PDB file of C-alpha atoms in Angstrom:
ATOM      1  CA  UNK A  70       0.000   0.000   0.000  1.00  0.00           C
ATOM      2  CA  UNK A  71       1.348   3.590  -1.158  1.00  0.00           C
ATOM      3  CA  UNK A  72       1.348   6.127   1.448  1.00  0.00           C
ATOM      4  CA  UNK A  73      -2.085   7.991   1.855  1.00  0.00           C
ATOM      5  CA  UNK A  74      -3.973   5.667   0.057  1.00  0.00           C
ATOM      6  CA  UNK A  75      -7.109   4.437   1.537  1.00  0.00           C
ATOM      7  CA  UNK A  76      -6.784   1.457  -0.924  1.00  0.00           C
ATOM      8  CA  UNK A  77      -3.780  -1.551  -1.424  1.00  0.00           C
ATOM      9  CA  UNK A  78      -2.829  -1.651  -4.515  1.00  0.00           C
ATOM     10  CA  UNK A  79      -1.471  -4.862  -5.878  1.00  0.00           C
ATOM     11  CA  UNK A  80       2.448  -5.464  -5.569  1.00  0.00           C
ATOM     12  CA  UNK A  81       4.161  -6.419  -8.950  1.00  0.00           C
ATOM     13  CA  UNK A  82       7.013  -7.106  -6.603  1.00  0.00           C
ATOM     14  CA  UNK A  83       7.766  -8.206  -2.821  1.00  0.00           C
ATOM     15  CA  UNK A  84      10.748  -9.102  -1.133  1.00  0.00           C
ATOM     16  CA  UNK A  85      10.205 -11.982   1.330  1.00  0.00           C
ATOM     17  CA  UNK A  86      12.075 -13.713   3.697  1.00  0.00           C
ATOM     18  CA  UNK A  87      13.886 -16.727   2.728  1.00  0.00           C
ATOM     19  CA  UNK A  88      12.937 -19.861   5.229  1.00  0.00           C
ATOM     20  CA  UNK A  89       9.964 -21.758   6.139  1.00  0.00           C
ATOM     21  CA  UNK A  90       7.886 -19.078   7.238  1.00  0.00           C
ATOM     22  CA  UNK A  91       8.718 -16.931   4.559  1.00  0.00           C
ATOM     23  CA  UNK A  92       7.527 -19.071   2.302  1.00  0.00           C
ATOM     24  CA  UNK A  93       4.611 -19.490   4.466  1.00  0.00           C
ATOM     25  CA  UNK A  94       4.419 -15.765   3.738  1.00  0.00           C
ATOM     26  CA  UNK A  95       5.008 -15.707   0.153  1.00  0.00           C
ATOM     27  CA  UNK A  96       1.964 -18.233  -0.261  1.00  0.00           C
ATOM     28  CA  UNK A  97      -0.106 -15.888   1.706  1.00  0.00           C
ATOM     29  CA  UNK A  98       0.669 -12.947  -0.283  1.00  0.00           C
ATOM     30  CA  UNK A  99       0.023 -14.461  -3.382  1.00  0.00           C
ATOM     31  CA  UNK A 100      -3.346 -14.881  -2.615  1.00  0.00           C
ATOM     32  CA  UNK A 101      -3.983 -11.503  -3.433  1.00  0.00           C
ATOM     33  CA  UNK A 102      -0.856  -9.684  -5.153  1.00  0.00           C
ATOM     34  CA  UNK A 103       0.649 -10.289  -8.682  1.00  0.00           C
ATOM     35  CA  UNK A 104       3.834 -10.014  -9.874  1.00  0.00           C
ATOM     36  CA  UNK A 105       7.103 -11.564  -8.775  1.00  0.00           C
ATOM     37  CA  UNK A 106       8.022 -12.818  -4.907  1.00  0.00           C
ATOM     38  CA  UNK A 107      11.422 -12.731  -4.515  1.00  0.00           C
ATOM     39  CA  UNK A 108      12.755 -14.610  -1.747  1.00  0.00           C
ATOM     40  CA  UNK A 109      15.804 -13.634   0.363  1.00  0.00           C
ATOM     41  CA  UNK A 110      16.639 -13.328   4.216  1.00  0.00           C
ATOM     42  CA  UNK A 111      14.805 -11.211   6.698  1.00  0.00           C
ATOM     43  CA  UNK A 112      17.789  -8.798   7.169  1.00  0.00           C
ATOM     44  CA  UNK A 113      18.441  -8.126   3.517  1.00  0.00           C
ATOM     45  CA  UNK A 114      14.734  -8.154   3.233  1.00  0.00           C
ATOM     46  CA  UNK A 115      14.532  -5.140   5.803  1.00  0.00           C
ATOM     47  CA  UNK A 116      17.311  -3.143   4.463  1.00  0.00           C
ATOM     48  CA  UNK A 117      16.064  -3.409   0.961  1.00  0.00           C
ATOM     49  CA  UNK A 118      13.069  -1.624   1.693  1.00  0.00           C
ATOM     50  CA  UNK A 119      14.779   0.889   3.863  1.00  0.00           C
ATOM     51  CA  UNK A 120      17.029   0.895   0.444  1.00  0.00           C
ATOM     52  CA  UNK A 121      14.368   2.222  -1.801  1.00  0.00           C
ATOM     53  CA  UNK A 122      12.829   4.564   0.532  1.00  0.00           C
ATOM     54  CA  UNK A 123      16.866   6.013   0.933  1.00  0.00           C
ATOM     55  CA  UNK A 124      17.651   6.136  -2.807  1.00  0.00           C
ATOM     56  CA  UNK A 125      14.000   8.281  -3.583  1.00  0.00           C
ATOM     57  CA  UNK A 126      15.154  10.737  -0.552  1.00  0.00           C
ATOM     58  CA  UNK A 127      18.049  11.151  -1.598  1.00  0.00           C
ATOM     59  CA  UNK A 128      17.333  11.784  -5.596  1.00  0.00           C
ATOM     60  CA  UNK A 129      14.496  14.107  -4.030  1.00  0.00           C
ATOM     61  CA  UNK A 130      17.338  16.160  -2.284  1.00  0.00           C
ATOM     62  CA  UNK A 131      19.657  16.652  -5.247  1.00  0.00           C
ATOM     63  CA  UNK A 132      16.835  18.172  -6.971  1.00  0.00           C
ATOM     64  CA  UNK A 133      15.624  20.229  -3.851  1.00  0.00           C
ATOM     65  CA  UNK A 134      19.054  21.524  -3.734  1.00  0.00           C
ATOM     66  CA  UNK A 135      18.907  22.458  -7.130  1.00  0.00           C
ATOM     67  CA  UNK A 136      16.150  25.033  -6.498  1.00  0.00           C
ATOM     68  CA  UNK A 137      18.003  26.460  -3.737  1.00  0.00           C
ATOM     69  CA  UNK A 138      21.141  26.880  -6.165  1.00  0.00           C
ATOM     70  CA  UNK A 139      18.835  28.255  -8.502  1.00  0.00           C
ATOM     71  CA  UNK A 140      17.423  30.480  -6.663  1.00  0.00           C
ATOM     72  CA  UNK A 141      20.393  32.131  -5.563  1.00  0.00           C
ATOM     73  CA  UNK A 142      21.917  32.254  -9.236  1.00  0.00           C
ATOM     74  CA  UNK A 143      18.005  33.680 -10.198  1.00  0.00           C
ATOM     75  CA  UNK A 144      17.591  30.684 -12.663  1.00  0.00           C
ATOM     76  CA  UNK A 145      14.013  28.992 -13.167  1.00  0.00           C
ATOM     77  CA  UNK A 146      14.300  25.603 -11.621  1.00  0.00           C
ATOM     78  CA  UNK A 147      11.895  24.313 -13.009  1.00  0.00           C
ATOM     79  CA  UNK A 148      13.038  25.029 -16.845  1.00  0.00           C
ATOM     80  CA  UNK A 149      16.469  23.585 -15.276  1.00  0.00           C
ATOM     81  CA  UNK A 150      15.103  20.541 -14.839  1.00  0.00           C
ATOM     82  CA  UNK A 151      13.035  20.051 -17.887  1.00  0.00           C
ATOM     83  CA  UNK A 152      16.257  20.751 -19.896  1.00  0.00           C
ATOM     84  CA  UNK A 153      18.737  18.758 -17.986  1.00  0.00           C
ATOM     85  CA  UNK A 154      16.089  15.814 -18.354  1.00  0.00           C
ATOM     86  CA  UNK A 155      16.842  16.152 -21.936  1.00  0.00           C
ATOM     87  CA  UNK A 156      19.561  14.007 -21.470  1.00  0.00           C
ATOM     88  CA  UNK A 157      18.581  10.298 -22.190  1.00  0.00           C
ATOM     89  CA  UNK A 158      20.266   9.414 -19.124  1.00  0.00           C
ATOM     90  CA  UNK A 159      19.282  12.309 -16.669  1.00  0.00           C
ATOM     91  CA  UNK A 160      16.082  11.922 -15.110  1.00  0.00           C
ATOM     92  CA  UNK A 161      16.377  14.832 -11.873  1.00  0.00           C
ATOM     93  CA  UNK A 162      12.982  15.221  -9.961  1.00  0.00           C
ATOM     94  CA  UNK A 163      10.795  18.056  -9.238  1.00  0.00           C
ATOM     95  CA  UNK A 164      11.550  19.717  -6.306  1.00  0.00           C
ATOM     96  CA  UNK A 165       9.432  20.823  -3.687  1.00  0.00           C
ATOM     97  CA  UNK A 166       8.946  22.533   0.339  1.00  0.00           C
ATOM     98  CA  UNK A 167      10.554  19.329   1.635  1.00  0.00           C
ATOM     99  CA  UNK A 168       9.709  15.651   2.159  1.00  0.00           C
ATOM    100  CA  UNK A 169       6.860  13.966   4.152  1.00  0.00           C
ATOM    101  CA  UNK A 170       5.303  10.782   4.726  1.00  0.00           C
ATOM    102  CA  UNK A 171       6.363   7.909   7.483  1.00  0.00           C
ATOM    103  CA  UNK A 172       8.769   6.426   5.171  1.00  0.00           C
ATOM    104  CA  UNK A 173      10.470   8.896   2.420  1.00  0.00           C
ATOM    105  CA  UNK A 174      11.258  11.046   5.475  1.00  0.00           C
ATOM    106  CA  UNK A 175      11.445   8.206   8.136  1.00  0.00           C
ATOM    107  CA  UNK A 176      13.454   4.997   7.085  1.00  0.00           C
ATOM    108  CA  UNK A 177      16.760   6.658   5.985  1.00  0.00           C
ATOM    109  CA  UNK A 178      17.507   7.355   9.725  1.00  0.00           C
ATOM    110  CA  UNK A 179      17.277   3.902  10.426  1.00  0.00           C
ATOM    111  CA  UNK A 180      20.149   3.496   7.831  1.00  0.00           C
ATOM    112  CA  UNK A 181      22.431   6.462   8.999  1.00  0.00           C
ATOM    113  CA  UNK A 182      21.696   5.075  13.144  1.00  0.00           C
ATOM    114  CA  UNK A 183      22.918   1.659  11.790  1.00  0.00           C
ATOM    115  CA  UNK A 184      26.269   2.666   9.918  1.00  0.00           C
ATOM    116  CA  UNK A 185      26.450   6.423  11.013  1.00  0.00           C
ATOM    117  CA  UNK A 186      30.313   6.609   9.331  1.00  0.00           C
ATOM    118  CA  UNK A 187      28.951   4.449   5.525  1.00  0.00           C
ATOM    119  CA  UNK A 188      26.118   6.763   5.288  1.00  0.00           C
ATOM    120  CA  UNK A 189      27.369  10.469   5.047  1.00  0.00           C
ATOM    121  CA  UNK A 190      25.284  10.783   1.768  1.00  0.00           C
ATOM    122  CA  UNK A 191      22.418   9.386   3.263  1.00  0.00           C
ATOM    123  CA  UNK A 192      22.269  11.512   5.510  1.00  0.00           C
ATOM    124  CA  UNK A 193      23.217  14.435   3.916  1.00  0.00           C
ATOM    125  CA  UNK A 194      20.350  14.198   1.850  1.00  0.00           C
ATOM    126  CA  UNK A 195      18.480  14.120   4.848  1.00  0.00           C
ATOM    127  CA  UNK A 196      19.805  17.141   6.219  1.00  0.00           C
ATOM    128  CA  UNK A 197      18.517  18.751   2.906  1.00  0.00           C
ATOM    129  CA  UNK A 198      15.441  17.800   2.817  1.00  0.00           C
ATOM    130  CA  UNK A 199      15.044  18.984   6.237  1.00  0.00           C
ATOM    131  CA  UNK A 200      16.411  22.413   5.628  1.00  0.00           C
ATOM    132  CA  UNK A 201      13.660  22.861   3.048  1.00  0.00           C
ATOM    133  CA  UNK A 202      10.610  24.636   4.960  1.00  0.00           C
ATOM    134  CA  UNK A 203      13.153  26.680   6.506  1.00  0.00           C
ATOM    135  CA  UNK A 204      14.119  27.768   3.078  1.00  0.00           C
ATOM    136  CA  UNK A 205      10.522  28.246   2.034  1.00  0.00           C
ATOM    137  CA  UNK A 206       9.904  30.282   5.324  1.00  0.00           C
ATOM    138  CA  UNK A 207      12.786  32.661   4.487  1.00  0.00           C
ATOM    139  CA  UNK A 208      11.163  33.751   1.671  1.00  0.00           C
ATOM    140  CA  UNK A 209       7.541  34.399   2.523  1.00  0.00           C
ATOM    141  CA  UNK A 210       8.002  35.769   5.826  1.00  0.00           C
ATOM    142  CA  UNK A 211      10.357  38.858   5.583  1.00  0.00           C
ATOM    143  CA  UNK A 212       7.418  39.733   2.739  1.00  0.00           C
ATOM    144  CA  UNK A 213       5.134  39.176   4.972  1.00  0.00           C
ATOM    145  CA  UNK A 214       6.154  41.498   7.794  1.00  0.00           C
ATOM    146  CA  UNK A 215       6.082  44.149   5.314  1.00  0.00           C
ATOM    147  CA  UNK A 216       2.541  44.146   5.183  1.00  0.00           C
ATOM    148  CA  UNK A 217       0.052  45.705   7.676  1.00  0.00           C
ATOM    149  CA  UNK A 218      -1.925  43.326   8.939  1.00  0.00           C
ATOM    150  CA  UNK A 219      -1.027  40.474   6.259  1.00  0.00           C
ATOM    151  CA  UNK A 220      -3.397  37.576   5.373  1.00  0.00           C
ATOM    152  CA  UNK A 221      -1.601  34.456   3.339  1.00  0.00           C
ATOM    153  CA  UNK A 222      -3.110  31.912   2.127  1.00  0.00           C
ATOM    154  CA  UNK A 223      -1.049  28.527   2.319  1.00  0.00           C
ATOM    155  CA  UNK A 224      -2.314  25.701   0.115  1.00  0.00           C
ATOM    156  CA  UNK A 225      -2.084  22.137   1.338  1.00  0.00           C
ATOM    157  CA  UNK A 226      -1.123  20.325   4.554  1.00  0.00           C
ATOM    158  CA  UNK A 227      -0.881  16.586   3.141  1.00  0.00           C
ATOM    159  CA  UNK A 228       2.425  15.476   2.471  1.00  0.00           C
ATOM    160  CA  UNK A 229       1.628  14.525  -1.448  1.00  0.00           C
ATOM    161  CA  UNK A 230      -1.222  15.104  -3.722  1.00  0.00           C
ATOM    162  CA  UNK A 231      -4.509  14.335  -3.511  1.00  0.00           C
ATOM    163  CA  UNK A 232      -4.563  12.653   0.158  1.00  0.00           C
ATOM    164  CA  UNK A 233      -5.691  13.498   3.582  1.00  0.00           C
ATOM    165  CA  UNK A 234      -2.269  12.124   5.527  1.00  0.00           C
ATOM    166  CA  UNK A 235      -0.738  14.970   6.937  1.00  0.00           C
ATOM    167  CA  UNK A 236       2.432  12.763   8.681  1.00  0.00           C
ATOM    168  CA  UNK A 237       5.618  14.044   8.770  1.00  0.00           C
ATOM    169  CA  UNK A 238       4.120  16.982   6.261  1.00  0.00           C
ATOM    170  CA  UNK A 239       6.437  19.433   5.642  1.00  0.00           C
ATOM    171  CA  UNK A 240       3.568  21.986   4.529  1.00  0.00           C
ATOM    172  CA  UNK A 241       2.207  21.407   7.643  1.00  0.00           C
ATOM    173  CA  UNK A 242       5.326  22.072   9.085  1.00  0.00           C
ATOM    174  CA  UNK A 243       5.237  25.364   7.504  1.00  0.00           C
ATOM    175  CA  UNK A 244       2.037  26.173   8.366  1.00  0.00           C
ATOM    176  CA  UNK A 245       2.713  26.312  11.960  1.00  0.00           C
ATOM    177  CA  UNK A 246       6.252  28.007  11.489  1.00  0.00           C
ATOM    178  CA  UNK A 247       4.334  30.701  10.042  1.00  0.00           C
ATOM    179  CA  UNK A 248       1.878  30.973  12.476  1.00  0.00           C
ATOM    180  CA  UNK A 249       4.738  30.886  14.837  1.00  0.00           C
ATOM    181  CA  UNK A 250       6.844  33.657  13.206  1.00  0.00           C
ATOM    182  CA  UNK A 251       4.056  35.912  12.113  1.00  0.00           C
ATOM    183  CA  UNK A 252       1.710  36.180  14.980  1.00  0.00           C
ATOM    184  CA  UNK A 253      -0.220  39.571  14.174  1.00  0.00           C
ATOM    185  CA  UNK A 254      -1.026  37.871  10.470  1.00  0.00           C
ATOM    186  CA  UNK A 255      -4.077  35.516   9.576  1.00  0.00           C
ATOM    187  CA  UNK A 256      -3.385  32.676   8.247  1.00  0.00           C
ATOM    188  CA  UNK A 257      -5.870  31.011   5.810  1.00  0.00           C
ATOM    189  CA  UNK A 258      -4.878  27.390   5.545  1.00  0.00           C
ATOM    190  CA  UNK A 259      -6.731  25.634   2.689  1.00  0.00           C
ATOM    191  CA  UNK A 260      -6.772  21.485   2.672  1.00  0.00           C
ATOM    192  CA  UNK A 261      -9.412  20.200   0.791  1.00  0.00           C
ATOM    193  CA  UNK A 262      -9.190  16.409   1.834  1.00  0.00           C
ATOM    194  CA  UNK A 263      -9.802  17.427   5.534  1.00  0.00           C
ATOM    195  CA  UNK A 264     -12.676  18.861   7.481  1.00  0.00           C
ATOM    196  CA  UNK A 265     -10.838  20.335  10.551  1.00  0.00           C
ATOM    197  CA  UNK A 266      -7.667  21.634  11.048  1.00  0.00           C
ATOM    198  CA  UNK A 267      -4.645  19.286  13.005  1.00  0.00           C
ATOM    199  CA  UNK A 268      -5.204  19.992  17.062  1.00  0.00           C
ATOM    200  CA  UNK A 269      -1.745  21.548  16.974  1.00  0.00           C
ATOM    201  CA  UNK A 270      -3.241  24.782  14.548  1.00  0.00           C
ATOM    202  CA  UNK A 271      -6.541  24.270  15.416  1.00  0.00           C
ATOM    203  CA  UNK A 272      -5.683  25.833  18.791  1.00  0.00           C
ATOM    204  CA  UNK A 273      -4.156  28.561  17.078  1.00  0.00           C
ATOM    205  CA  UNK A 274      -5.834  32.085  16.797  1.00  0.00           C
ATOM    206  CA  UNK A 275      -4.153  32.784  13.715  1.00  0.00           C
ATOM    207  CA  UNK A 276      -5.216  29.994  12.064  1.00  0.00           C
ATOM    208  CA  UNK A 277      -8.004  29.562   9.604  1.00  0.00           C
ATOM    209  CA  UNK A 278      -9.205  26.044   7.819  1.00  0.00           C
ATOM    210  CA  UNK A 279     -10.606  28.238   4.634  1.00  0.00           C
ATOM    211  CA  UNK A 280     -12.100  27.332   1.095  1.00  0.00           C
ATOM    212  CA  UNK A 281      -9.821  27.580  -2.026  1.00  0.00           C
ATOM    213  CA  UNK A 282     -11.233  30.764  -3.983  1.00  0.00           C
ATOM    214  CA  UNK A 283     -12.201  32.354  -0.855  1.00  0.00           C
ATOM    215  CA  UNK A 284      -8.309  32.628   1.097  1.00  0.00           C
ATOM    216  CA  UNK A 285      -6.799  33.428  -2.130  1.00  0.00           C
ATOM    217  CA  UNK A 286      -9.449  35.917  -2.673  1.00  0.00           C
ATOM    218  CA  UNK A 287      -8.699  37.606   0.912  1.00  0.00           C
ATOM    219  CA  UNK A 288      -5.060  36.950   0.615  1.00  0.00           C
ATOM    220  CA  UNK A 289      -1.768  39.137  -0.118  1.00  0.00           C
ATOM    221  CA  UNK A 290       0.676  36.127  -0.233  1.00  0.00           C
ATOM    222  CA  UNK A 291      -0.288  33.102  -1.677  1.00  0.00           C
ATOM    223  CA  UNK A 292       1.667  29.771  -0.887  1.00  0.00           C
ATOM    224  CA  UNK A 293       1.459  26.889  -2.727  1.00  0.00           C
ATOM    225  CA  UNK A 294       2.606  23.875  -0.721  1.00  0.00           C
ATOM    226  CA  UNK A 295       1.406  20.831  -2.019  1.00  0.00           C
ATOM    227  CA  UNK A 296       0.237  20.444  -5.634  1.00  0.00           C
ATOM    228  CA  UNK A 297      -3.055  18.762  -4.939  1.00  0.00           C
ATOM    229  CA  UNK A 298      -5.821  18.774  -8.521  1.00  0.00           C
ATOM    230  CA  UNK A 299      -7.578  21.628  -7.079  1.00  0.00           C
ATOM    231  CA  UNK A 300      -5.122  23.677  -6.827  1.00  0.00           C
ATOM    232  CA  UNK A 301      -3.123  22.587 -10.312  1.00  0.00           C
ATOM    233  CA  UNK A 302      -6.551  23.522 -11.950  1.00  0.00           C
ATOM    234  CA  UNK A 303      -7.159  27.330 -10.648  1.00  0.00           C
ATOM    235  CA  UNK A 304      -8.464  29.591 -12.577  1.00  0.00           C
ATOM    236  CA  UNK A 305      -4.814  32.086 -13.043  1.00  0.00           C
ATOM    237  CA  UNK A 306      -7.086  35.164 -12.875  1.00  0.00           C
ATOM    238  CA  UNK A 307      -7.133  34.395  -9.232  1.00  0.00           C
ATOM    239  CA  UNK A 308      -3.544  35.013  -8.596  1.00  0.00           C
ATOM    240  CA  UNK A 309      -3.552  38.358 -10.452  1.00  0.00           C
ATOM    241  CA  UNK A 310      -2.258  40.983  -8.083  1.00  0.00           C
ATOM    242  CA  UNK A 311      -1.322  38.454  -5.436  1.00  0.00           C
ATOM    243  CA  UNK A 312       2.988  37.734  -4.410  1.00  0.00           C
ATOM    244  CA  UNK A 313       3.038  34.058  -5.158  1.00  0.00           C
ATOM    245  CA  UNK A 314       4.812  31.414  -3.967  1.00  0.00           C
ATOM    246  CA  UNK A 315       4.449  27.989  -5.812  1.00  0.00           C
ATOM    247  CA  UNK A 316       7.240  25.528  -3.920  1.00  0.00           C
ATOM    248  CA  UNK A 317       5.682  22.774  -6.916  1.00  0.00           C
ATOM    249  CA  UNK A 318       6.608  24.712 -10.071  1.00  0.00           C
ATOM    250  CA  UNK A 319       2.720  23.474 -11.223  1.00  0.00           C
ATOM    251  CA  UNK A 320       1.897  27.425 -12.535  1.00  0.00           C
ATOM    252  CA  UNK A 321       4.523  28.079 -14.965  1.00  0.00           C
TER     253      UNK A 321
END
């Protein structure tokens, strides 16, 4: 099962352990997934998955740090990436406000806490990922404070499109940094797969669970934070006159 998803899907590939249980295990699992069961020892088993959880963090941080270079240099990221992908044998991800989820953002540390001195890229990458929000938050708040009693609009809490699971979110993350760091502002926070806001910024008189149209209609700073349908399919009139942030490249 993917993160988020309120259905399994079917695996076209699992790694099970190699003895009498795990073939216990593999017979089991065939009984409702397709694809190939390939059998090794519980260890290996364990760190494979930990494995591809690691390699997508890490491939996720080379192109997060890519934005921040960009940034800096005042390049478009985004058209960065589309023409480095060019390359038959590049294939650089988008980046985003950070990484979420219990495993993208979870499993390498179980790597780096079991060979802390073989891992230095691991967790690295890591590191990156992590620094993320704070980048985000560096940009939107000095803007902010320059506004008399500033309203943004920050859209999405899940931690990937089109879910409800905020764990480990790093827009949520956000969300509360801001509400943190700009205390005399309003925060409209706009998640359409929920119906109340996280106890954390529910408590918060700052905070604001608001529709779409309506926070970006009331808003000076708009914040795009996770690129959910809704949000990919705005009508752009909306944004005129608004200082935009989109962390997920989605409006051009």
């Amino acid at each position: 099962m993917n993160d988020g998803e309120a259905e399994p899907q079917p695996a076209t590939t699992a790694s099970v352990p190699r003895s009498r249980l795990g073939e216990r295990a593999r017979d089991l699992y065939q009984l409702f997934c397709e694809g190939e069961f390939l059998m090794t020892d519980a260890r290996t088993a364990e760190l494979s998955k930990l494995t591809e959880n690691a390699y997508r963090d890490v491939n996720i941080a080379f192109a997060n740090e890519l934005s921040m270079i960009s940034d800096g240099l005042d390049i478009n990221v985004w058209e960065l990436i589309e023409l480095a992908n060019h390359h038959p044998r590049v294939n650089i991800l988008q980046p985003g406000p950070g990484v979420g989820g219990h495993c993208i953002a979870v499993d390498p540390w179980f790597i780096v806490a079991t060979a802390p001195e073989q891992s230095s890229l691991i967790k690295t990458a890591r590191d990156v990922n992590d620094s993320k929000p704070g980048f985000v938050l560096d940009k939107v708040v000095p803007q902010a404070k320059r506004i008399n009693e500033v309203k943004v609009a920050t859209l999405g809490l899940a931690f990937k499109p089109n879910i409800d699971d905020l764990r480990e979110s790093p827009a949520r993350q956000i969300v509360n940094r801001l509400a943190d760091e700009l205390p005399e502002a309003t925060i409209l926070a706009v998640e359409p797969n929920i119906d109340e806001l996280p106890a954390e910024l529910e408590s918060r008189d700052n905070v604001t669970l608001t529709e779409t149209e309506t926070a970006i209609e009331q808003a000076d700073i708009v914040l795009l934070l996770v690129d959910h349908n809704e949000f990919i399919n705005l009508d752009a009139s909306l944004l005129a006159q608004k200082i935009v942030h989109d962390t997920r490249g989605v409006w051009g």
